[in-house]
């Protein structure tokens, strides 16, 4: 009876697209993408990213959705039904979302912390944007002192509690309805903010950086980063999209839906990139730009300071990122809760309480390893052997650089060579339409996507790409 209930279908096309986009558009787009685009050299990274979305992301999304609809189940069960030899791919749908949720919820906490910061003391943020961020993470740059980051951790706890409360109460009515309002609002705010940022004095250099490709610094690491980022942002290579596809009815046009969601997700990422990177150049100068997380937090302070009513715009902005992050985190948590319920036979209520507590415990290590304490993670590749980078980095690298590419490769090889593109196309065409791009799709899933993923994976592990 569980399965009957679970296999409910999306009520409308718009319902599916918005729910799916709400899950895909999240911190990956606004928090991660701009930082990665900056590290990867701006325009060059963007071009590589776009190629990956079109040539690998989109066919993979179509494959995952189709697999889900054909198997009418979650990733593990789909492979059990279609081909047991590929069951291992299903396991990724548990491991990767687990690691991601642990740190996702922490960053969700930073977003709440910034809402509080702008409500309470915008001047303090403006005065020392980057150091304020470090202070939230427990490190006072001026004195070199480290403290336990209580503020950030408590906010993460709050974020996880809200997340758990919504998952407990059911996702559809509350959060999806909210999504329908929050997503368009997010877009409007982004556009307005984009105009403000692009007209800031001094942003010209940053805009050039984002549009004039310079391939001289492009390495395999750039490709791997772009690949990891594309999968992360589109929620691919984890088997989660398989579950989404299983809720689709046969009247839906899968390729069209996939293209719309890929397009929306990429557009939001680009808008965020064009908003944040030039603003960084304008307000802090290229040489002072921080890495990774500090991007979406510290670098925007100068912009808020420069515009009238900036404090309120800031609050609104972080509130919207909060909703984007929450909807994504809910869908991540929901997957894991469903597994705990169905496979481990844990009661839903218990799962919704226990799992977030585990996310929280691991997440604390993530936050503490950022700046306050020297907590090491683990990483290994063939060039440098075993190394011990910061715990937070190793969590992200393991997901972005190993787990997702391997899982995506499994999906491509399965659809391309075992299940065969013809079966996928037959499933896709059940809506009565003809899949005009079928030939291109087969070529991409059989050859281009797996070859590119394999090449990037091997070269990066073999050469020990410059990490960080
Ligand atoms: N795509 C989400 C983002 O950009 C993050 C994410 C990765 C995700 N995998 C997911 C969200 C699975 C929901 C389900 O922030």
CSV table of C-alpha atoms and ligand atoms in Angstrom, one decimal:
chain,number,residue,atom,x,y,z
A,1,UNK,CA,0.0,0.0,0.0
A,2,UNK,CA,3.0,2.2,0.6
A,3,UNK,CA,3.9,2.0,-3.0
A,4,UNK,CA,0.4,2.9,-4.1
A,5,UNK,CA,0.6,6.0,-2.1
A,6,UNK,CA,4.1,6.8,-3.1
A,7,UNK,CA,3.6,6.5,-6.8
A,8,UNK,CA,1.1,9.4,-6.8
A,9,UNK,CA,1.7,11.5,-9.8
A,10,UNK,CA,2.3,15.2,-10.2
A,11,UNK,CA,-1.0,17.0,-10.4
A,12,UNK,CA,0.0,19.3,-13.2
A,13,UNK,CA,2.8,20.0,-15.5
A,14,UNK,CA,3.5,23.3,-13.8
A,15,UNK,CA,3.4,21.5,-10.5
A,16,UNK,CA,6.1,19.2,-11.5
A,17,UNK,CA,8.3,21.8,-13.1
A,18,UNK,CA,8.1,24.1,-10.1
A,19,UNK,CA,8.6,21.4,-7.6
A,20,UNK,CA,11.6,20.1,-9.5
A,21,UNK,CA,13.0,23.5,-10.2
A,22,UNK,CA,12.5,24.4,-6.5
A,23,UNK,CA,14.6,21.4,-5.6
A,24,UNK,CA,17.2,22.1,-8.2
A,25,UNK,CA,17.6,25.8,-7.6
A,26,UNK,CA,19.2,26.2,-4.3
A,27,UNK,CA,22.4,27.1,-2.6
A,28,UNK,CA,24.3,25.5,-5.5
A,29,UNK,CA,23.2,28.2,-7.8
A,30,UNK,CA,23.6,31.2,-5.6
A,31,UNK,CA,26.2,30.3,-3.1
A,32,UNK,CA,28.4,27.8,-5.0
A,33,UNK,CA,28.3,28.9,-8.7
A,34,UNK,CA,29.6,32.4,-8.4
A,35,UNK,CA,32.6,31.3,-6.3
A,36,UNK,CA,33.4,28.5,-8.7
A,37,UNK,CA,33.0,30.7,-11.7
A,38,UNK,CA,35.4,33.1,-10.1
A,39,UNK,CA,38.0,30.4,-9.2
A,40,UNK,CA,37.7,28.8,-12.6
A,41,UNK,CA,38.5,32.0,-14.4
A,42,UNK,CA,35.1,33.6,-15.2
A,43,UNK,CA,34.1,33.4,-18.8
A,44,UNK,CA,36.2,30.3,-19.5
A,45,UNK,CA,34.5,28.5,-16.7
A,46,UNK,CA,31.1,29.6,-17.8
A,47,UNK,CA,31.6,28.3,-21.4
A,48,UNK,CA,32.8,24.9,-20.1
A,49,UNK,CA,29.9,24.8,-17.7
A,50,UNK,CA,27.4,25.6,-20.4
A,51,UNK,CA,28.8,22.9,-22.7
A,52,UNK,CA,28.6,20.4,-19.8
A,53,UNK,CA,25.0,21.3,-19.1
A,54,UNK,CA,24.0,20.8,-22.8
A,55,UNK,CA,26.1,17.8,-23.7
A,56,UNK,CA,26.1,15.9,-20.4
A,57,UNK,CA,23.6,17.4,-18.0
A,58,UNK,CA,20.6,17.5,-20.2
A,59,UNK,CA,20.9,13.9,-21.6
A,60,UNK,CA,21.6,12.6,-18.1
A,61,UNK,CA,18.5,14.4,-16.7
A,62,UNK,CA,16.4,12.8,-19.5
A,63,UNK,CA,17.9,9.4,-18.7
A,64,UNK,CA,17.3,9.6,-15.0
A,65,UNK,CA,13.7,10.9,-15.4
A,66,UNK,CA,13.0,8.2,-18.0
A,67,UNK,CA,14.5,5.4,-15.8
A,68,UNK,CA,12.3,6.6,-13.0
A,69,UNK,CA,9.1,6.6,-15.0
A,70,UNK,CA,9.9,3.3,-16.6
A,71,UNK,CA,10.7,1.6,-13.3
A,72,UNK,CA,8.1,3.6,-11.3
A,73,UNK,CA,10.2,3.5,-8.2
A,74,UNK,CA,13.2,4.9,-6.4
A,75,UNK,CA,16.7,4.4,-7.7
A,76,UNK,CA,17.5,1.2,-5.8
A,77,UNK,CA,14.3,-0.5,-6.8
A,78,UNK,CA,14.5,0.7,-10.4
A,79,UNK,CA,17.8,-1.0,-10.9
A,80,UNK,CA,16.6,-4.1,-9.0
A,81,UNK,CA,13.7,-4.3,-11.5
A,82,UNK,CA,15.6,-3.4,-14.6
A,83,UNK,CA,19.0,-4.9,-14.1
A,84,UNK,CA,20.4,-6.1,-10.8
A,85,UNK,CA,24.0,-5.7,-11.9
A,86,UNK,CA,23.5,-1.9,-11.6
A,87,UNK,CA,22.0,-1.9,-8.2
A,88,UNK,CA,25.2,-0.2,-6.9
A,89,UNK,CA,24.1,2.9,-8.7
A,90,UNK,CA,21.1,3.1,-6.5
A,91,UNK,CA,23.3,3.2,-3.4
A,92,UNK,CA,24.7,6.5,-4.4
A,93,UNK,CA,21.2,7.9,-4.1
A,94,UNK,CA,21.6,7.4,-0.3
A,95,UNK,CA,25.2,8.2,0.3
A,96,UNK,CA,25.6,11.4,-1.7
A,97,UNK,CA,22.5,13.1,-0.5
A,98,UNK,CA,23.4,12.2,3.0
A,99,UNK,CA,26.8,14.0,2.8
A,100,UNK,CA,25.3,16.9,1.0
A,101,UNK,CA,22.5,17.4,3.5
A,102,UNK,CA,25.1,17.6,6.3
A,103,UNK,CA,26.8,20.6,4.9
A,104,UNK,CA,23.8,22.1,3.1
A,105,UNK,CA,22.0,22.6,6.4
A,106,UNK,CA,25.0,24.4,7.8
A,107,UNK,CA,25.1,26.9,5.0
A,108,UNK,CA,21.4,27.3,5.3
A,109,UNK,CA,22.2,28.3,8.9
A,110,UNK,CA,24.7,30.9,7.7
A,111,UNK,CA,21.9,32.4,5.6
A,112,UNK,CA,19.7,32.7,8.7
A,113,UNK,CA,22.6,34.2,10.5
A,114,UNK,CA,22.9,36.9,7.8
A,115,UNK,CA,19.2,37.7,8.0
A,116,UNK,CA,19.8,38.3,11.7
A,117,UNK,CA,23.0,40.3,11.0
A,118,UNK,CA,21.3,42.7,8.6
A,119,UNK,CA,18.3,43.1,10.9
A,120,UNK,CA,20.4,43.8,14.0
A,121,UNK,CA,23.7,45.4,12.9
A,122,UNK,CA,24.2,46.1,9.2
A,123,UNK,CA,26.9,48.6,10.1
A,124,UNK,CA,29.0,45.9,11.7
A,125,UNK,CA,28.8,43.8,8.5
A,126,UNK,CA,29.6,46.8,6.3
A,127,UNK,CA,32.6,47.7,8.4
A,128,UNK,CA,34.5,44.4,7.8
A,129,UNK,CA,32.6,42.2,5.5
A,130,UNK,CA,35.0,39.3,5.1
A,131,UNK,CA,36.1,39.3,8.7
A,132,UNK,CA,32.5,39.4,9.8
A,133,UNK,CA,31.9,36.2,7.9
A,134,UNK,CA,34.9,34.6,9.5
A,135,UNK,CA,33.7,35.7,12.9
A,136,UNK,CA,30.4,33.9,12.3
A,137,UNK,CA,32.5,30.9,11.6
A,138,UNK,CA,34.3,31.3,14.9
A,139,UNK,CA,37.6,33.0,13.8
A,140,UNK,CA,38.4,36.6,14.6
A,141,UNK,CA,40.8,37.6,11.9
A,142,UNK,CA,42.1,40.7,13.7
A,143,UNK,CA,43.3,38.9,16.8
A,144,UNK,CA,43.7,35.4,15.3
A,145,UNK,CA,41.5,34.0,18.0
A,146,UNK,CA,39.3,30.9,17.5
A,147,UNK,CA,36.0,30.3,19.3
A,148,UNK,CA,33.3,27.8,18.9
A,149,UNK,CA,30.9,29.2,16.3
A,150,UNK,CA,27.8,29.2,18.4
A,151,UNK,CA,25.9,31.7,16.2
A,152,UNK,CA,26.3,29.7,13.0
A,153,UNK,CA,25.7,26.4,14.7
A,154,UNK,CA,22.5,27.5,16.4
A,155,UNK,CA,21.2,28.9,13.2
A,156,UNK,CA,21.9,25.7,11.5
A,157,UNK,CA,20.0,23.9,14.2
A,158,UNK,CA,17.1,26.3,13.5
A,159,UNK,CA,17.3,25.7,9.8
A,160,UNK,CA,17.3,21.9,10.3
A,161,UNK,CA,14.4,22.2,12.7
A,162,UNK,CA,12.3,24.1,10.2
A,163,UNK,CA,13.3,21.6,7.6
A,164,UNK,CA,12.3,18.7,9.8
A,165,UNK,CA,9.0,20.3,10.7
A,166,UNK,CA,8.0,20.7,7.1
A,167,UNK,CA,9.1,17.2,6.2
A,168,UNK,CA,7.1,15.9,9.1
A,169,UNK,CA,4.0,17.8,8.1
A,170,UNK,CA,4.1,16.9,4.4
A,171,UNK,CA,5.7,18.7,1.5
A,172,UNK,CA,3.1,19.2,-1.1
A,173,UNK,CA,0.7,21.7,0.3
A,174,UNK,CA,2.9,24.0,2.3
A,175,UNK,CA,6.2,24.1,0.7
A,176,UNK,CA,5.2,23.6,-2.9
A,177,UNK,CA,2.7,26.4,-2.7
A,178,UNK,CA,5.3,28.6,-1.2
A,179,UNK,CA,7.7,27.7,-4.0
A,180,UNK,CA,5.2,29.0,-6.5
A,181,UNK,CA,5.5,32.4,-5.0
A,182,UNK,CA,9.1,32.3,-3.8
A,183,UNK,CA,10.7,31.2,-7.1
A,184,UNK,CA,9.3,34.0,-9.3
A,185,UNK,CA,10.1,36.4,-6.5
A,186,UNK,CA,13.7,35.1,-6.3
A,187,UNK,CA,14.0,35.7,-10.0
A,188,UNK,CA,12.7,39.3,-9.8
A,189,UNK,CA,14.9,40.2,-6.9
A,190,UNK,CA,17.9,38.7,-8.8
A,191,UNK,CA,17.2,40.8,-11.8
A,192,UNK,CA,16.8,44.0,-9.9
A,193,UNK,CA,19.9,43.2,-7.9
A,194,UNK,CA,21.7,42.4,-11.1
A,195,UNK,CA,21.0,45.9,-12.5
A,196,UNK,CA,22.2,47.5,-9.3
A,197,UNK,CA,25.4,45.5,-9.3
A,198,UNK,CA,26.2,45.9,-12.9
A,199,UNK,CA,26.0,49.7,-12.6
A,200,UNK,CA,28.2,49.9,-9.6
A,201,UNK,CA,31.3,52.0,-10.3
A,202,UNK,CA,34.2,49.6,-10.7
A,203,UNK,CA,32.2,46.6,-11.7
A,204,UNK,CA,33.4,46.9,-15.4
A,205,UNK,CA,36.5,44.9,-14.7
A,206,UNK,CA,34.4,42.1,-13.2
A,207,UNK,CA,32.0,42.1,-16.1
A,208,UNK,CA,34.9,41.7,-18.5
A,209,UNK,CA,36.2,38.9,-16.4
A,210,UNK,CA,32.8,37.2,-16.8
A,211,UNK,CA,32.5,37.6,-20.5
A,212,UNK,CA,36.0,37.6,-21.9
A,213,UNK,CA,37.3,34.0,-21.9
A,214,UNK,CA,40.8,33.4,-20.9
A,215,UNK,CA,41.7,29.8,-21.3
A,216,UNK,CA,45.3,30.1,-20.2
A,217,UNK,CA,44.4,29.0,-16.6
A,218,UNK,CA,42.1,26.3,-17.6
A,219,UNK,CA,43.2,22.9,-16.3
A,220,UNK,CA,41.5,19.5,-15.8
A,221,UNK,CA,40.5,20.8,-12.4
A,222,UNK,CA,38.4,23.4,-14.1
A,223,UNK,CA,36.6,20.7,-16.0
A,224,UNK,CA,36.1,18.6,-13.0
A,225,UNK,CA,34.8,21.5,-11.0
A,226,UNK,CA,32.4,22.5,-13.8
A,227,UNK,CA,31.2,18.9,-14.0
A,228,UNK,CA,30.7,18.6,-10.3
A,229,UNK,CA,29.0,21.9,-10.1
A,230,UNK,CA,26.6,21.1,-13.0
A,231,UNK,CA,25.6,17.8,-11.5
A,232,UNK,CA,25.2,19.3,-8.1
A,233,UNK,CA,23.2,22.2,-9.3
A,234,UNK,CA,20.9,20.1,-11.5
A,235,UNK,CA,20.7,17.5,-8.7
A,236,UNK,CA,22.1,14.8,-11.1
A,237,UNK,CA,24.3,11.9,-10.6
A,238,UNK,CA,22.7,10.9,-7.3
A,239,UNK,CA,19.7,9.0,-8.5
A,240,UNK,CA,17.4,11.5,-6.9
A,241,UNK,CA,16.1,12.6,-10.3
A,242,UNK,CA,15.1,8.9,-10.9
A,243,UNK,CA,12.7,9.2,-8.0
A,244,UNK,CA,11.3,12.4,-9.4
A,245,UNK,CA,10.7,10.8,-12.8
A,246,UNK,CA,8.8,8.0,-11.1
A,247,UNK,CA,6.1,10.4,-10.2
A,248,UNK,CA,5.7,11.6,-13.8
A,249,UNK,CA,2.7,10.3,-15.7
A,250,UNK,CA,3.0,9.0,-19.2
A,251,UNK,CA,1.4,12.0,-20.8
A,252,UNK,CA,4.4,14.2,-19.9
A,253,UNK,CA,7.0,15.1,-22.4
A,254,UNK,CA,10.2,14.2,-20.6
A,255,UNK,CA,12.8,15.9,-22.8
A,256,UNK,CA,10.8,19.2,-22.8
A,257,UNK,CA,10.5,19.2,-19.0
A,258,UNK,CA,14.2,18.4,-18.7
A,259,UNK,CA,15.2,21.2,-21.0
A,260,UNK,CA,13.1,23.7,-19.2
A,261,UNK,CA,14.5,22.7,-15.8
A,262,UNK,CA,18.1,22.7,-17.1
A,263,UNK,CA,17.5,26.1,-18.6
A,264,UNK,CA,15.9,27.6,-15.5
A,265,UNK,CA,18.6,26.3,-13.2
A,266,UNK,CA,21.4,27.5,-15.4
A,267,UNK,CA,19.8,30.9,-15.8
A,268,UNK,CA,19.5,31.4,-12.1
A,269,UNK,CA,23.2,30.4,-11.7
A,270,UNK,CA,24.3,32.8,-14.4
A,271,UNK,CA,22.3,35.6,-13.0
A,272,UNK,CA,23.8,35.0,-9.5
A,273,UNK,CA,27.3,34.9,-11.0
A,274,UNK,CA,26.8,38.1,-12.9
A,275,UNK,CA,25.4,39.7,-9.9
A,276,UNK,CA,28.1,38.6,-7.4
A,277,UNK,CA,31.4,38.5,-9.3
A,278,UNK,CA,31.3,42.0,-10.7
A,279,UNK,CA,30.1,43.3,-7.4
A,280,UNK,CA,33.1,41.7,-5.7
A,281,UNK,CA,35.5,43.4,-8.1
A,282,UNK,CA,33.7,46.7,-7.5
A,283,UNK,CA,33.6,46.6,-3.7
A,284,UNK,CA,36.7,44.7,-2.7
A,285,UNK,CA,39.1,44.7,-5.7
A,286,UNK,CA,40.0,41.4,-7.4
A,287,UNK,CA,42.9,40.7,-5.1
A,288,UNK,CA,40.9,40.7,-1.9
A,289,UNK,CA,38.2,38.3,-3.1
A,290,UNK,CA,37.7,35.4,-0.7
A,291,UNK,CA,37.2,31.9,-1.8
A,292,UNK,CA,34.2,29.6,-1.6
A,293,UNK,CA,31.6,30.3,0.9
A,294,UNK,CA,32.6,33.9,1.6
A,295,UNK,CA,31.5,34.9,-1.9
A,296,UNK,CA,27.7,35.0,-1.4
A,297,UNK,CA,28.1,36.3,2.1
A,298,UNK,CA,30.9,38.7,2.5
A,299,UNK,CA,31.2,40.2,-1.0
A,300,UNK,CA,27.7,41.5,-1.2
A,301,UNK,CA,28.0,43.7,1.8
A,302,UNK,CA,29.5,46.5,-0.2
A,303,UNK,CA,26.6,46.4,-2.6
A,304,UNK,CA,24.0,46.6,0.1
A,305,UNK,CA,25.9,49.5,1.7
A,306,UNK,CA,25.9,51.4,-1.6
A,307,UNK,CA,22.2,51.2,-2.4
A,308,UNK,CA,19.5,53.1,-0.6
A,309,UNK,CA,17.5,50.9,1.8
A,310,UNK,CA,20.2,48.3,1.2
A,311,UNK,CA,19.6,46.7,4.6
A,312,UNK,CA,16.1,45.8,3.7
A,313,UNK,CA,17.1,44.6,0.3
A,314,UNK,CA,19.7,42.4,2.0
A,315,UNK,CA,17.1,40.9,4.4
A,316,UNK,CA,14.8,40.2,1.5
A,317,UNK,CA,17.6,38.7,-0.5
A,318,UNK,CA,18.8,36.3,2.2
A,319,UNK,CA,15.2,35.4,2.9
A,320,UNK,CA,14.8,34.3,-0.6
A,321,UNK,CA,18.0,32.3,-0.6
A,322,UNK,CA,16.7,30.8,2.6
A,323,UNK,CA,13.6,29.6,0.8
A,324,UNK,CA,15.6,28.3,-2.1
A,325,UNK,CA,17.8,26.4,0.3
A,326,UNK,CA,15.0,25.2,2.4
A,327,UNK,CA,13.1,23.7,-0.6
A,328,UNK,CA,16.2,21.9,-1.8
A,329,UNK,CA,17.1,20.7,1.7
A,330,UNK,CA,13.5,19.4,2.2
A,331,UNK,CA,13.7,17.4,-1.0
A,332,UNK,CA,17.1,16.0,0.1
A,333,UNK,CA,15.8,15.1,3.5
A,334,UNK,CA,12.6,13.6,2.1
A,335,UNK,CA,14.6,11.2,0.0
A,336,UNK,CA,16.6,10.0,3.0
A,337,UNK,CA,13.6,9.8,5.2
A,338,UNK,CA,11.8,7.7,2.6
A,339,UNK,CA,14.7,5.3,2.5
A,340,UNK,CA,14.8,5.0,6.3
A,341,UNK,CA,11.1,4.3,6.3
A,342,UNK,CA,11.0,1.8,3.5
A,343,UNK,CA,14.2,0.0,3.8
A,344,UNK,CA,15.1,0.2,7.5
A,345,UNK,CA,11.5,0.2,8.7
A,346,UNK,CA,12.0,3.1,11.0
A,347,UNK,CA,8.9,5.0,11.8
A,348,UNK,CA,8.6,8.2,9.8
A,349,UNK,CA,8.4,10.4,12.9
A,350,UNK,CA,11.5,8.8,14.3
A,351,UNK,CA,13.4,9.2,11.0
A,352,UNK,CA,12.5,12.8,10.7
A,353,UNK,CA,14.0,13.4,14.2
A,354,UNK,CA,17.0,11.1,14.1
A,355,UNK,CA,18.3,11.9,10.6
A,356,UNK,CA,18.4,15.7,11.1
A,357,UNK,CA,20.3,15.1,14.3
A,358,UNK,CA,22.9,13.1,12.5
A,359,UNK,CA,23.1,15.8,9.7
A,360,UNK,CA,23.6,18.3,12.5
A,361,UNK,CA,26.4,16.4,14.2
A,362,UNK,CA,28.4,16.0,11.1
A,363,UNK,CA,27.5,19.5,10.0
A,364,UNK,CA,29.1,21.0,13.1
A,365,UNK,CA,32.4,19.5,12.0
A,366,UNK,CA,31.9,21.1,8.6
A,367,UNK,CA,31.4,24.5,10.0
A,368,UNK,CA,34.1,24.3,12.7
A,369,UNK,CA,36.6,23.1,10.0
A,370,UNK,CA,36.0,26.2,7.9
A,371,UNK,CA,38.0,28.7,9.9
A,372,UNK,CA,37.8,28.1,13.6
A,373,UNK,CA,39.5,24.8,14.1
A,374,UNK,CA,42.0,22.6,12.3
A,375,UNK,CA,39.7,19.6,11.6
A,376,UNK,CA,41.1,17.5,8.9
A,377,UNK,CA,39.2,15.3,6.4
A,378,UNK,CA,40.6,12.8,4.1
A,379,UNK,CA,41.3,12.7,0.4
A,380,UNK,CA,43.2,10.4,-1.9
A,381,UNK,CA,44.3,10.5,-5.5
A,382,UNK,CA,47.0,8.8,-7.4
A,383,UNK,CA,49.3,11.7,-7.7
A,384,UNK,CA,49.6,12.9,-4.1
A,385,UNK,CA,48.3,9.8,-2.4
A,386,UNK,CA,46.5,10.2,0.9
A,387,UNK,CA,46.1,13.7,2.0
A,388,UNK,CA,44.2,15.4,4.8
A,389,UNK,CA,42.6,18.6,3.6
A,390,UNK,CA,40.1,20.6,5.7
A,391,UNK,CA,37.1,18.4,6.7
A,392,UNK,CA,34.6,20.7,4.9
A,393,UNK,CA,36.5,20.7,1.6
A,394,UNK,CA,36.9,16.9,1.7
A,395,UNK,CA,33.2,16.5,2.1
A,396,UNK,CA,32.5,18.6,-0.9
A,397,UNK,CA,35.3,17.0,-3.0
A,398,UNK,CA,34.2,13.5,-2.3
A,399,UNK,CA,30.7,14.3,-3.6
A,400,UNK,CA,31.5,16.6,-6.5
A,401,UNK,CA,34.6,14.9,-7.7
A,402,UNK,CA,34.0,11.2,-7.1
A,403,UNK,CA,30.6,10.1,-6.0
A,404,UNK,CA,28.5,12.1,-8.5
A,405,UNK,CA,30.6,11.4,-11.6
A,406,UNK,CA,30.8,7.7,-10.8
A,407,UNK,CA,27.0,7.5,-10.3
A,408,UNK,CA,26.4,9.5,-13.5
A,409,UNK,CA,28.7,7.2,-15.4
A,410,UNK,CA,26.7,4.3,-14.1
A,411,UNK,CA,23.5,5.8,-15.4
A,412,UNK,CA,25.0,6.6,-18.8
A,413,UNK,CA,26.5,3.2,-19.2
A,414,UNK,CA,23.3,1.5,-18.2
A,415,UNK,CA,21.0,3.6,-20.4
A,416,UNK,CA,23.5,3.7,-23.3
A,417,UNK,CA,24.7,0.1,-23.4
A,418,UNK,CA,22.6,-2.2,-21.3
A,419,UNK,CA,19.0,-0.9,-21.2
A,420,UNK,CA,19.7,0.7,-24.6
A,421,UNK,CA,18.6,4.2,-25.8
A,422,UNK,CA,15.9,2.5,-27.8
A,423,UNK,CA,14.1,1.5,-24.6
A,424,UNK,CA,14.5,4.9,-23.2
A,425,UNK,CA,13.1,6.5,-26.4
A,426,UNK,CA,10.2,4.1,-26.4
A,427,UNK,CA,9.4,5.1,-22.8
A,428,UNK,CA,9.8,8.8,-23.7
A,429,UNK,CA,7.5,8.5,-26.7
A,430,UNK,CA,4.7,7.0,-24.6
A,431,UNK,CA,3.2,10.5,-24.4
A,432,UNK,CA,2.4,10.1,-28.1
A,433,UNK,CA,5.0,12.6,-29.4
A,434,UNK,CA,8.0,11.8,-31.4
A,435,UNK,CA,11.4,12.4,-29.7
A,436,UNK,CA,13.0,14.3,-32.6
A,437,UNK,CA,16.4,14.6,-30.9
A,438,UNK,CA,16.4,10.8,-30.2
A,439,UNK,CA,19.5,10.2,-32.3
A,440,UNK,CA,21.5,12.9,-30.7
A,441,UNK,CA,20.3,11.8,-27.3
A,442,UNK,CA,21.5,8.2,-28.0
A,443,UNK,CA,24.8,9.4,-29.2
A,444,UNK,CA,25.3,11.7,-26.2
A,445,UNK,CA,24.4,9.0,-23.6
A,446,UNK,CA,26.4,6.3,-25.3
A,447,UNK,CA,29.5,8.1,-26.2
A,448,UNK,CA,30.0,11.7,-25.4
A,449,UNK,CA,28.7,11.8,-21.8
A,450,UNK,CA,30.4,8.6,-20.5
A,451,UNK,CA,33.6,9.4,-22.3
A,452,UNK,CA,33.8,12.9,-21.0
A,453,UNK,CA,32.9,11.9,-17.4
A,454,UNK,CA,35.4,9.0,-17.5
A,455,UNK,CA,38.2,11.1,-18.9
A,456,UNK,CA,37.7,13.9,-16.4
A,457,UNK,CA,37.5,11.5,-13.5
A,458,UNK,CA,40.6,9.5,-14.5
A,459,UNK,CA,42.8,12.4,-15.4
A,460,UNK,CA,41.9,14.3,-12.2
A,461,UNK,CA,42.6,11.3,-10.0
A,462,UNK,CA,45.7,10.4,-11.9
A,463,UNK,CA,47.3,13.9,-11.9
A,464,UNK,CA,46.0,15.1,-8.5
A,465,UNK,CA,44.4,18.2,-9.9
A,466,UNK,CA,45.3,21.3,-8.0
A,467,UNK,CA,42.8,21.1,-5.2
A,468,UNK,CA,41.1,24.1,-3.7
B,1,LIG,N1,20.6,21.2,-6.7
B,1,LIG,C1,20.6,21.8,-5.3
B,1,LIG,C2,21.2,23.1,-5.4
B,1,LIG,O1,21.6,23.7,-6.4
B,1,LIG,C3,21.4,20.9,-4.4
B,1,LIG,C4,21.1,19.5,-4.5
B,1,LIG,C5,21.9,18.5,-4.9
B,1,LIG,C6,19.8,18.8,-4.3
B,1,LIG,N2,21.3,17.3,-4.9
B,1,LIG,C7,20.0,17.5,-4.6
B,1,LIG,C8,18.6,19.3,-4.0
B,1,LIG,C9,19.0,16.6,-4.5
B,1,LIG,C10,17.5,18.4,-3.9
B,1,LIG,C11,17.7,17.1,-4.2
B,1,LIG,O2,21.4,23.7,-4.4
